[in-house]
mmCIF file of N, CA and C in Angstrom:
data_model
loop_
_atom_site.group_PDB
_atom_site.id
_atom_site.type_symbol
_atom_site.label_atom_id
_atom_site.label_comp_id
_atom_site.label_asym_id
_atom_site.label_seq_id
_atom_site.Cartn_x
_atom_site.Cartn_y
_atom_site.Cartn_z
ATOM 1 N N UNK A 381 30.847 -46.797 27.829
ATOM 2 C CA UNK A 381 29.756 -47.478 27.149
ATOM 3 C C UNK A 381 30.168 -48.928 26.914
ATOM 4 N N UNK A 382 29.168 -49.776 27.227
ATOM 5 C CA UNK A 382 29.519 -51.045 26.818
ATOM 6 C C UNK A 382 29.518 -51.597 25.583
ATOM 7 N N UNK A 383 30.440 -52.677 25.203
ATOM 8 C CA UNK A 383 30.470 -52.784 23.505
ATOM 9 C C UNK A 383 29.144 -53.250 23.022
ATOM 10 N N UNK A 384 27.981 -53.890 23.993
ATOM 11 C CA UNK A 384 26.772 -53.890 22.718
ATOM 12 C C UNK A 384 26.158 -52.249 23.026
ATOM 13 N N UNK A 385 26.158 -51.533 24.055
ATOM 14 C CA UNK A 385 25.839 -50.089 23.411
ATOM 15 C C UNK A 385 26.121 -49.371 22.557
ATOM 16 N N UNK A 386 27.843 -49.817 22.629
ATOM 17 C CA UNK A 386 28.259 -49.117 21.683
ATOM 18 C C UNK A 386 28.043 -49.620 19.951
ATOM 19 N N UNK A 387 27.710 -50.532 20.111
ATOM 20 C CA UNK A 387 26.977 -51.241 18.360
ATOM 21 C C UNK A 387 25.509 -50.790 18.323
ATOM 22 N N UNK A 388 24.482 -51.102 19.877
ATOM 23 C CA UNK A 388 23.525 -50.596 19.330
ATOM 24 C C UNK A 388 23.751 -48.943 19.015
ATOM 25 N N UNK A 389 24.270 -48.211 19.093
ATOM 26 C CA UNK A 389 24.533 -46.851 18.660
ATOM 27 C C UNK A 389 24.383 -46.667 16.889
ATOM 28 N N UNK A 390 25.015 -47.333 16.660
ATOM 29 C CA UNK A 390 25.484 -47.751 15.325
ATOM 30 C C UNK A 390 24.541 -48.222 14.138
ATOM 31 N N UNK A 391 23.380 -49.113 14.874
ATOM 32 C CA UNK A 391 22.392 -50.110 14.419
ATOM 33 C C UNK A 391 21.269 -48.926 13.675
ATOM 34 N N UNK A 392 21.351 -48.737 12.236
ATOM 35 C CA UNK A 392 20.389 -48.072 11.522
ATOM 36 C C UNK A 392 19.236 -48.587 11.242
ATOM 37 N N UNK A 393 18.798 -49.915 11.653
ATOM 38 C CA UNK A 393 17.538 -50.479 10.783
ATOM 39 C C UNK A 393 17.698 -51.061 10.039
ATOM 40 N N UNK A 394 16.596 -52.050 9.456
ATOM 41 C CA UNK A 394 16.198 -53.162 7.994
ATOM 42 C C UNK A 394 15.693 -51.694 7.296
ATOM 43 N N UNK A 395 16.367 -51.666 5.692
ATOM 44 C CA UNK A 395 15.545 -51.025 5.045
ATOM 45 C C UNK A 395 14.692 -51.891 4.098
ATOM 46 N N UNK A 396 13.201 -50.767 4.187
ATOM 47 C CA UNK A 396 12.013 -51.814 3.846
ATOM 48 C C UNK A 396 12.182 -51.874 2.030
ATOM 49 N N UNK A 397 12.052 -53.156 1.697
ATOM 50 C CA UNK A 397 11.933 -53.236 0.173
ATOM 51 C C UNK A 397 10.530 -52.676 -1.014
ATOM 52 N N UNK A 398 10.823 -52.119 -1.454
ATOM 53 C CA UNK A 398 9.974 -51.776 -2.544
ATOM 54 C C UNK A 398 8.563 -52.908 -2.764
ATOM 55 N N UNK A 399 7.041 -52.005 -3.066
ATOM 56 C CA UNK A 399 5.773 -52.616 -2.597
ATOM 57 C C UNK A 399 5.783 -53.306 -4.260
ATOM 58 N N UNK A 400 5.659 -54.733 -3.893
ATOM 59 C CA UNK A 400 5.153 -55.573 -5.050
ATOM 60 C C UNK A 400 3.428 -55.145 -5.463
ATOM 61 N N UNK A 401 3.758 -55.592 -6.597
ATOM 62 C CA UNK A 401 2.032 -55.417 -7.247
ATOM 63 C C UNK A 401 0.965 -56.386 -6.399
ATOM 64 N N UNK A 402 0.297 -55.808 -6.390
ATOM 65 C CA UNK A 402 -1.047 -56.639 -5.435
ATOM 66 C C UNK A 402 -0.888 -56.447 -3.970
ATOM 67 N N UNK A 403 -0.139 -55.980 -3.660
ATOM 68 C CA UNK A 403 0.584 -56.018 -1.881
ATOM 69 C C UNK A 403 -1.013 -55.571 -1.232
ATOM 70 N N UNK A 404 -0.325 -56.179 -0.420
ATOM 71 C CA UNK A 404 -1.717 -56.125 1.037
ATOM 72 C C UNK A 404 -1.790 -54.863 1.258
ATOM 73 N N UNK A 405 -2.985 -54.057 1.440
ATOM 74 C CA UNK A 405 -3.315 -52.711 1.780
ATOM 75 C C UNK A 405 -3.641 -52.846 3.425
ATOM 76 N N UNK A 406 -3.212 -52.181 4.080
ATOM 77 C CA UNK A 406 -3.094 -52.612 5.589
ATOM 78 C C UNK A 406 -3.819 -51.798 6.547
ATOM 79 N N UNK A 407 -4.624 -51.822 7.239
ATOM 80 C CA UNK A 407 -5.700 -50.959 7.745
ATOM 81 C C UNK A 407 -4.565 -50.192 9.044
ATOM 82 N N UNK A 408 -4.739 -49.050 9.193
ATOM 83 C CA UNK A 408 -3.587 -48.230 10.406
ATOM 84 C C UNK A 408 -4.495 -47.347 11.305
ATOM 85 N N UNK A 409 -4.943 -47.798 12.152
ATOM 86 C CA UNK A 409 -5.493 -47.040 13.620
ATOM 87 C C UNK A 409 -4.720 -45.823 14.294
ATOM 88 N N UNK A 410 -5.376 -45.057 14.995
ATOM 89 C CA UNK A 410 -4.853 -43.982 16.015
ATOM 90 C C UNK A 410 -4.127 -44.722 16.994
ATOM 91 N N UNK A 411 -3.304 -44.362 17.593
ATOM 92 C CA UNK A 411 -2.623 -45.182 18.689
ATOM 93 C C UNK A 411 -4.075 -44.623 20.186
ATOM 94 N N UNK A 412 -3.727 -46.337 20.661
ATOM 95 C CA UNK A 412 -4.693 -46.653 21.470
ATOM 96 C C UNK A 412 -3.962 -47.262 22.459
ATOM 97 N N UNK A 413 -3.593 -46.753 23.448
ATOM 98 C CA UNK A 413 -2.306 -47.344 24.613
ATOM 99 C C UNK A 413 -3.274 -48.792 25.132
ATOM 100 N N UNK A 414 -2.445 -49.809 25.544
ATOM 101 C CA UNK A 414 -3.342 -50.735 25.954
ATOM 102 C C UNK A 414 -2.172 -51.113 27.524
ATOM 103 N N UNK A 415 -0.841 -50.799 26.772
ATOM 104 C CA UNK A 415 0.273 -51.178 28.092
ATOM 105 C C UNK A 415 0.740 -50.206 28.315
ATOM 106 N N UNK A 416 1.229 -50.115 29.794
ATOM 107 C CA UNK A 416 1.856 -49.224 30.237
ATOM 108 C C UNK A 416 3.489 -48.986 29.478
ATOM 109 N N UNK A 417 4.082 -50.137 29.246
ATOM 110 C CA UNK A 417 5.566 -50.610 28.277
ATOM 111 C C UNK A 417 5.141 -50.852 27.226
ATOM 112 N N UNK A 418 5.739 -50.492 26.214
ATOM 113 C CA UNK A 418 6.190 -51.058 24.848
ATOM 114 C C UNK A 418 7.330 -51.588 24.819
ATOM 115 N N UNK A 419 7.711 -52.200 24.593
ATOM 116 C CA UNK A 419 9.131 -52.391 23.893
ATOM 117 C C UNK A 419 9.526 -52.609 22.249
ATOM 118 N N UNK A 420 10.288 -52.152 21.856
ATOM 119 C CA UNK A 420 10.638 -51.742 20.509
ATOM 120 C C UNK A 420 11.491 -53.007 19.560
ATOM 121 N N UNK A 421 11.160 -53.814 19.372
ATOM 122 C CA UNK A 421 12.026 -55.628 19.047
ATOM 123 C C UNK A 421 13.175 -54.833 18.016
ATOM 124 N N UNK A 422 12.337 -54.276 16.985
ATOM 125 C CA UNK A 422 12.884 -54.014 15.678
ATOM 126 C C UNK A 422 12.297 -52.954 15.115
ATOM 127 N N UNK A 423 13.320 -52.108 14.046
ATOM 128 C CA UNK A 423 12.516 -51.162 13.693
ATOM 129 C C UNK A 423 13.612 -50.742 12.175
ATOM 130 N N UNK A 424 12.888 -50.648 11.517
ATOM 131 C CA UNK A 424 13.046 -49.529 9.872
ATOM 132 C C UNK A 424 14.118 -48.845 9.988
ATOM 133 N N UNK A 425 14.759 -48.614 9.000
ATOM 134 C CA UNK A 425 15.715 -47.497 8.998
ATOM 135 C C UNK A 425 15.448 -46.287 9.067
ATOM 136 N N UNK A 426 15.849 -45.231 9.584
ATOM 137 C CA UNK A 426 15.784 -43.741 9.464
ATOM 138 C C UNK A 426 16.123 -42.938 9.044
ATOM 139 N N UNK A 427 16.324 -43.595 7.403
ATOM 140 C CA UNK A 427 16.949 -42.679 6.972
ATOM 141 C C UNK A 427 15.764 -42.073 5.504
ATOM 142 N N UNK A 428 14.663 -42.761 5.925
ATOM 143 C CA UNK A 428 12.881 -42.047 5.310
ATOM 144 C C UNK A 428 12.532 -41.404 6.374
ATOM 145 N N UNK A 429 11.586 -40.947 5.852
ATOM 146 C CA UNK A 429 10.357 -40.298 6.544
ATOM 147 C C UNK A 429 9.666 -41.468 7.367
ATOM 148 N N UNK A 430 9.456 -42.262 6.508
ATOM 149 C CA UNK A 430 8.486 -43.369 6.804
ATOM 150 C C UNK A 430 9.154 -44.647 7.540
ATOM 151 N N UNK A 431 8.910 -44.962 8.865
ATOM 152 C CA UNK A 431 9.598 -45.926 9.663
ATOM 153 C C UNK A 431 8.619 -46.960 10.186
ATOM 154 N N UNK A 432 9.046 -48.495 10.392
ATOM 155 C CA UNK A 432 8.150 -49.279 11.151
ATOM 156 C C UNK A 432 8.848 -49.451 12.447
ATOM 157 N N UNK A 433 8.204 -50.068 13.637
ATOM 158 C CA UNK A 433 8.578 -50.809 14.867
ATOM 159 C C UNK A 433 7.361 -52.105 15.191
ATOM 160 N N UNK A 434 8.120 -52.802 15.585
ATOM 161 C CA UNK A 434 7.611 -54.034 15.648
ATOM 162 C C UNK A 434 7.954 -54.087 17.104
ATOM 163 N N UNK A 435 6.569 -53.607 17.886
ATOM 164 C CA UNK A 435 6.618 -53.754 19.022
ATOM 165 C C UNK A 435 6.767 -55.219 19.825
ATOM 166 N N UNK A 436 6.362 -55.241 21.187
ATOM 167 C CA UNK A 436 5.816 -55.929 21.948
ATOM 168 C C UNK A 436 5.516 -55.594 23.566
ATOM 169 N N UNK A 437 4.816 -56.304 24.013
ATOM 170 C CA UNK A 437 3.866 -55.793 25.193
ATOM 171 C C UNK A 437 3.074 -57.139 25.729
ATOM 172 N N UNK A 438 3.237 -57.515 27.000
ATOM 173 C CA UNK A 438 2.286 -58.384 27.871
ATOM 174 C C UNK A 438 1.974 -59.745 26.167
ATOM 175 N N UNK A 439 3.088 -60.604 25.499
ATOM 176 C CA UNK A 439 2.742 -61.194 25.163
ATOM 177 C C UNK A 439 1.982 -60.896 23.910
ATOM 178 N N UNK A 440 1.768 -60.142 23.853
ATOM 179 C CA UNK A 440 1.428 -60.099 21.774
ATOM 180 C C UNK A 440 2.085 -58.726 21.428
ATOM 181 N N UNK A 441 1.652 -58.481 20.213
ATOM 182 C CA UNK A 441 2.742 -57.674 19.245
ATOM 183 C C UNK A 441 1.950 -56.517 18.276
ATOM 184 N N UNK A 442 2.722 -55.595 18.077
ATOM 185 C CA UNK A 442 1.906 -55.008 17.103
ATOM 186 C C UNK A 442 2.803 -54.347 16.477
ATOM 187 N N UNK A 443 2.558 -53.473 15.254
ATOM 188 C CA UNK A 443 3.545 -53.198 14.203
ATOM 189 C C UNK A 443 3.132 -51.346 14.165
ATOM 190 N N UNK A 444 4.172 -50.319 14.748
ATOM 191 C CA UNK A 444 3.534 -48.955 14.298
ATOM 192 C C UNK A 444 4.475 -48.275 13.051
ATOM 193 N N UNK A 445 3.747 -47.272 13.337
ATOM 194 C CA UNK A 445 4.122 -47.009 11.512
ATOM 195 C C UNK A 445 4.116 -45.144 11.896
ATOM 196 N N UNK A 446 5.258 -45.014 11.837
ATOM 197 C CA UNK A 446 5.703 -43.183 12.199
ATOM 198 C C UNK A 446 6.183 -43.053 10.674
ATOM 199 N N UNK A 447 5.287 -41.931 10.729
ATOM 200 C CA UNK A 447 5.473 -41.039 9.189
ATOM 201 C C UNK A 447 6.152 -39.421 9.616
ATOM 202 N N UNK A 448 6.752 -39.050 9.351
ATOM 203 C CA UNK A 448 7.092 -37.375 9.207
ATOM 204 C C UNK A 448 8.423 -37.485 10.147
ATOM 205 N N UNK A 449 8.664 -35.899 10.236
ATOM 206 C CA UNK A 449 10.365 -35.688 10.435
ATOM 207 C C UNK A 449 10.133 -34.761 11.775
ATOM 208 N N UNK A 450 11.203 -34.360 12.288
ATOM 209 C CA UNK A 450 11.205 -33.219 13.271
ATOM 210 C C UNK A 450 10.134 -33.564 14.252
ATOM 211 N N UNK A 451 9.872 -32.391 14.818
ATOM 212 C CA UNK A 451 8.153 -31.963 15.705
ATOM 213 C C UNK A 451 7.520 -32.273 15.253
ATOM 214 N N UNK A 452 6.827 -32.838 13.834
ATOM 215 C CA UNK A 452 5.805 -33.149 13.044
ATOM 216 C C UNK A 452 5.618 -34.749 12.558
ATOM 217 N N UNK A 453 5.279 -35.449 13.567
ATOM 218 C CA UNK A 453 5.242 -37.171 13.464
ATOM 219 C C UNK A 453 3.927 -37.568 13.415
ATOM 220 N N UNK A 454 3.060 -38.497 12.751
ATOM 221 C CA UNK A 454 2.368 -38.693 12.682
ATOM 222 C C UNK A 454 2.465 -40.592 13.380
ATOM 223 N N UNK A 455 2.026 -40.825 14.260
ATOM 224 C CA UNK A 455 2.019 -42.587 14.670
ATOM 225 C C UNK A 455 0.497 -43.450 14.643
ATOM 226 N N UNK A 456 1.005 -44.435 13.635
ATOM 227 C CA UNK A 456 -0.500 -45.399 13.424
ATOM 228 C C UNK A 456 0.269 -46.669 13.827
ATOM 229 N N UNK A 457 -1.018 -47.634 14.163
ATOM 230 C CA UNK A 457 -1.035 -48.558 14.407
ATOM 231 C C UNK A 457 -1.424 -49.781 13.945
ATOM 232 N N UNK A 458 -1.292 -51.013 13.720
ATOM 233 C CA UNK A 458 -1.941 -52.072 13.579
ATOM 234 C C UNK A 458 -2.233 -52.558 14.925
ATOM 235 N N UNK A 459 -3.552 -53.710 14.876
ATOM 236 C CA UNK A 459 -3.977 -54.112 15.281
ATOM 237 C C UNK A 459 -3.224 -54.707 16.586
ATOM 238 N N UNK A 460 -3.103 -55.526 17.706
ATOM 239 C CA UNK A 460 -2.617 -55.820 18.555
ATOM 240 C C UNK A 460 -2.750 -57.357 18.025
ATOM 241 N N UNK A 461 -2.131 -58.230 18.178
ATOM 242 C CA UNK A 461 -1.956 -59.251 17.846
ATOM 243 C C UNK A 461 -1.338 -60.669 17.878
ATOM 244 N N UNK A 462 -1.375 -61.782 18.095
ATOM 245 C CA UNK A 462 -0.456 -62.949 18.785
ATOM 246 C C UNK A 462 0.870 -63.064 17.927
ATOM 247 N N UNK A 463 2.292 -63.561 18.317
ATOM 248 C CA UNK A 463 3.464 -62.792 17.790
ATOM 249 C C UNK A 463 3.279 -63.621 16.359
ATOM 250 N N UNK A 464 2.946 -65.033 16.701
ATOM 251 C CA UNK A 464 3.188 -65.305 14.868
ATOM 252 C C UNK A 464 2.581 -64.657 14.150
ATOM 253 N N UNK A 465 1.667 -64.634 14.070
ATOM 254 C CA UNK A 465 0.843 -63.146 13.281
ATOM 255 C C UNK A 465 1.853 -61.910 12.880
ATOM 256 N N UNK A 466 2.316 -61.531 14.266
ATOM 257 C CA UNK A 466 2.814 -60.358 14.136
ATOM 258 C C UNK A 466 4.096 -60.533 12.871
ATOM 259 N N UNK A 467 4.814 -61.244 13.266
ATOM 260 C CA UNK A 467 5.605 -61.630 12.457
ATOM 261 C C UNK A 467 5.443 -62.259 11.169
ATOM 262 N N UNK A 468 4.925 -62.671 11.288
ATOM 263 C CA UNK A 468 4.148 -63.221 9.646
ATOM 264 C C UNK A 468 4.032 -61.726 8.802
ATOM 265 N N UNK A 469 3.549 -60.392 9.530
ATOM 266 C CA UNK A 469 3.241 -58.927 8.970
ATOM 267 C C UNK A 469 4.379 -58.128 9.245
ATOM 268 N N UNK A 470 4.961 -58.359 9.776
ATOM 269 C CA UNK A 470 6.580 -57.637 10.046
ATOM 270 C C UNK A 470 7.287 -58.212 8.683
ATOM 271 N N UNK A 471 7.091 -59.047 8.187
ATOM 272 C CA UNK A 471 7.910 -60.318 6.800
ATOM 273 C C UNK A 471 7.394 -59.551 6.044
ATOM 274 N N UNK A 472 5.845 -59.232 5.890
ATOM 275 C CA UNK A 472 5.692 -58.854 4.739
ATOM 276 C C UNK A 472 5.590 -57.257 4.429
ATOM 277 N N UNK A 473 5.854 -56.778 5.163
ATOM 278 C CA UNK A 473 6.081 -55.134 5.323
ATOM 279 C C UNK A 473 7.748 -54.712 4.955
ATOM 280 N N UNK A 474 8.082 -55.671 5.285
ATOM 281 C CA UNK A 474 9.769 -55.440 5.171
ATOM 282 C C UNK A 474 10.294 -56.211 3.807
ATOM 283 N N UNK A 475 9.226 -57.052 3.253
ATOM 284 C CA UNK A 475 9.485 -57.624 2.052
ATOM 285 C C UNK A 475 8.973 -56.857 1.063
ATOM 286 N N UNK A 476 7.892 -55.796 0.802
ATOM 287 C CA UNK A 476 7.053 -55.360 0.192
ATOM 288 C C UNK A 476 5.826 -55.908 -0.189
ATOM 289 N N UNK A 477 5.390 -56.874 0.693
ATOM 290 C CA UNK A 477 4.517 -57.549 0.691
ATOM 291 C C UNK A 477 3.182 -57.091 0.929
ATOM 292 N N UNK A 478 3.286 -55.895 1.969
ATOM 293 C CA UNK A 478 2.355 -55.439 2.821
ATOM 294 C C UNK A 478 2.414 -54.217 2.977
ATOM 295 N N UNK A 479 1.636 -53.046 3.011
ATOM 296 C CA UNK A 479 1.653 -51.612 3.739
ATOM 297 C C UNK A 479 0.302 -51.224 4.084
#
């Protein structure tokens, strides 16, 4: 294994911070494939139930949101979106800004 495999092995995730008062209530869709690839930038720790990934695909971005454990996963989506955006909502999901 090469030494960044062998770190990404290792790599648990940002854990997300606790939801401030007023936080953005965030609308979450059925997953709706639009690309054949995803790719996965960043993603939540796993050591909840509740995980984010901050995709990307053909130039914009979107943020999913896997709830549950085992065989039993539930995957929503946000919106598809241009990356500053995306990132602007990746900040505030991981800040408690947003859910």
């Amino acid at each position: 294994m090469s030494t960044l495999g062998h770190l990404a092995a290792y790599y648990h995730g940002i854990h997300v911070a606790p939801l401030h008062d007023g936080h953005e209530v965030l609308s979450w869709r059925s997953r709706m494939p639009r690309f054949d690839r995803i790719r996965v930038r960043e993603h939540t720790c796993e050591c909840e139930p509740l995980t984010y990934e901050f995709c990307t695909a053909g130039g914009m971005v979107l943020i999913r949101r896997r709830q549950g454990e085992g065989k039993k996963i539930t995957l929503r989506e946000s919106e598809w979106m241009r990356t500053g955006e995306g990132e602007r909502l990746w900040t505030a999901i991981l800040t408690g800004r947003a859910r």
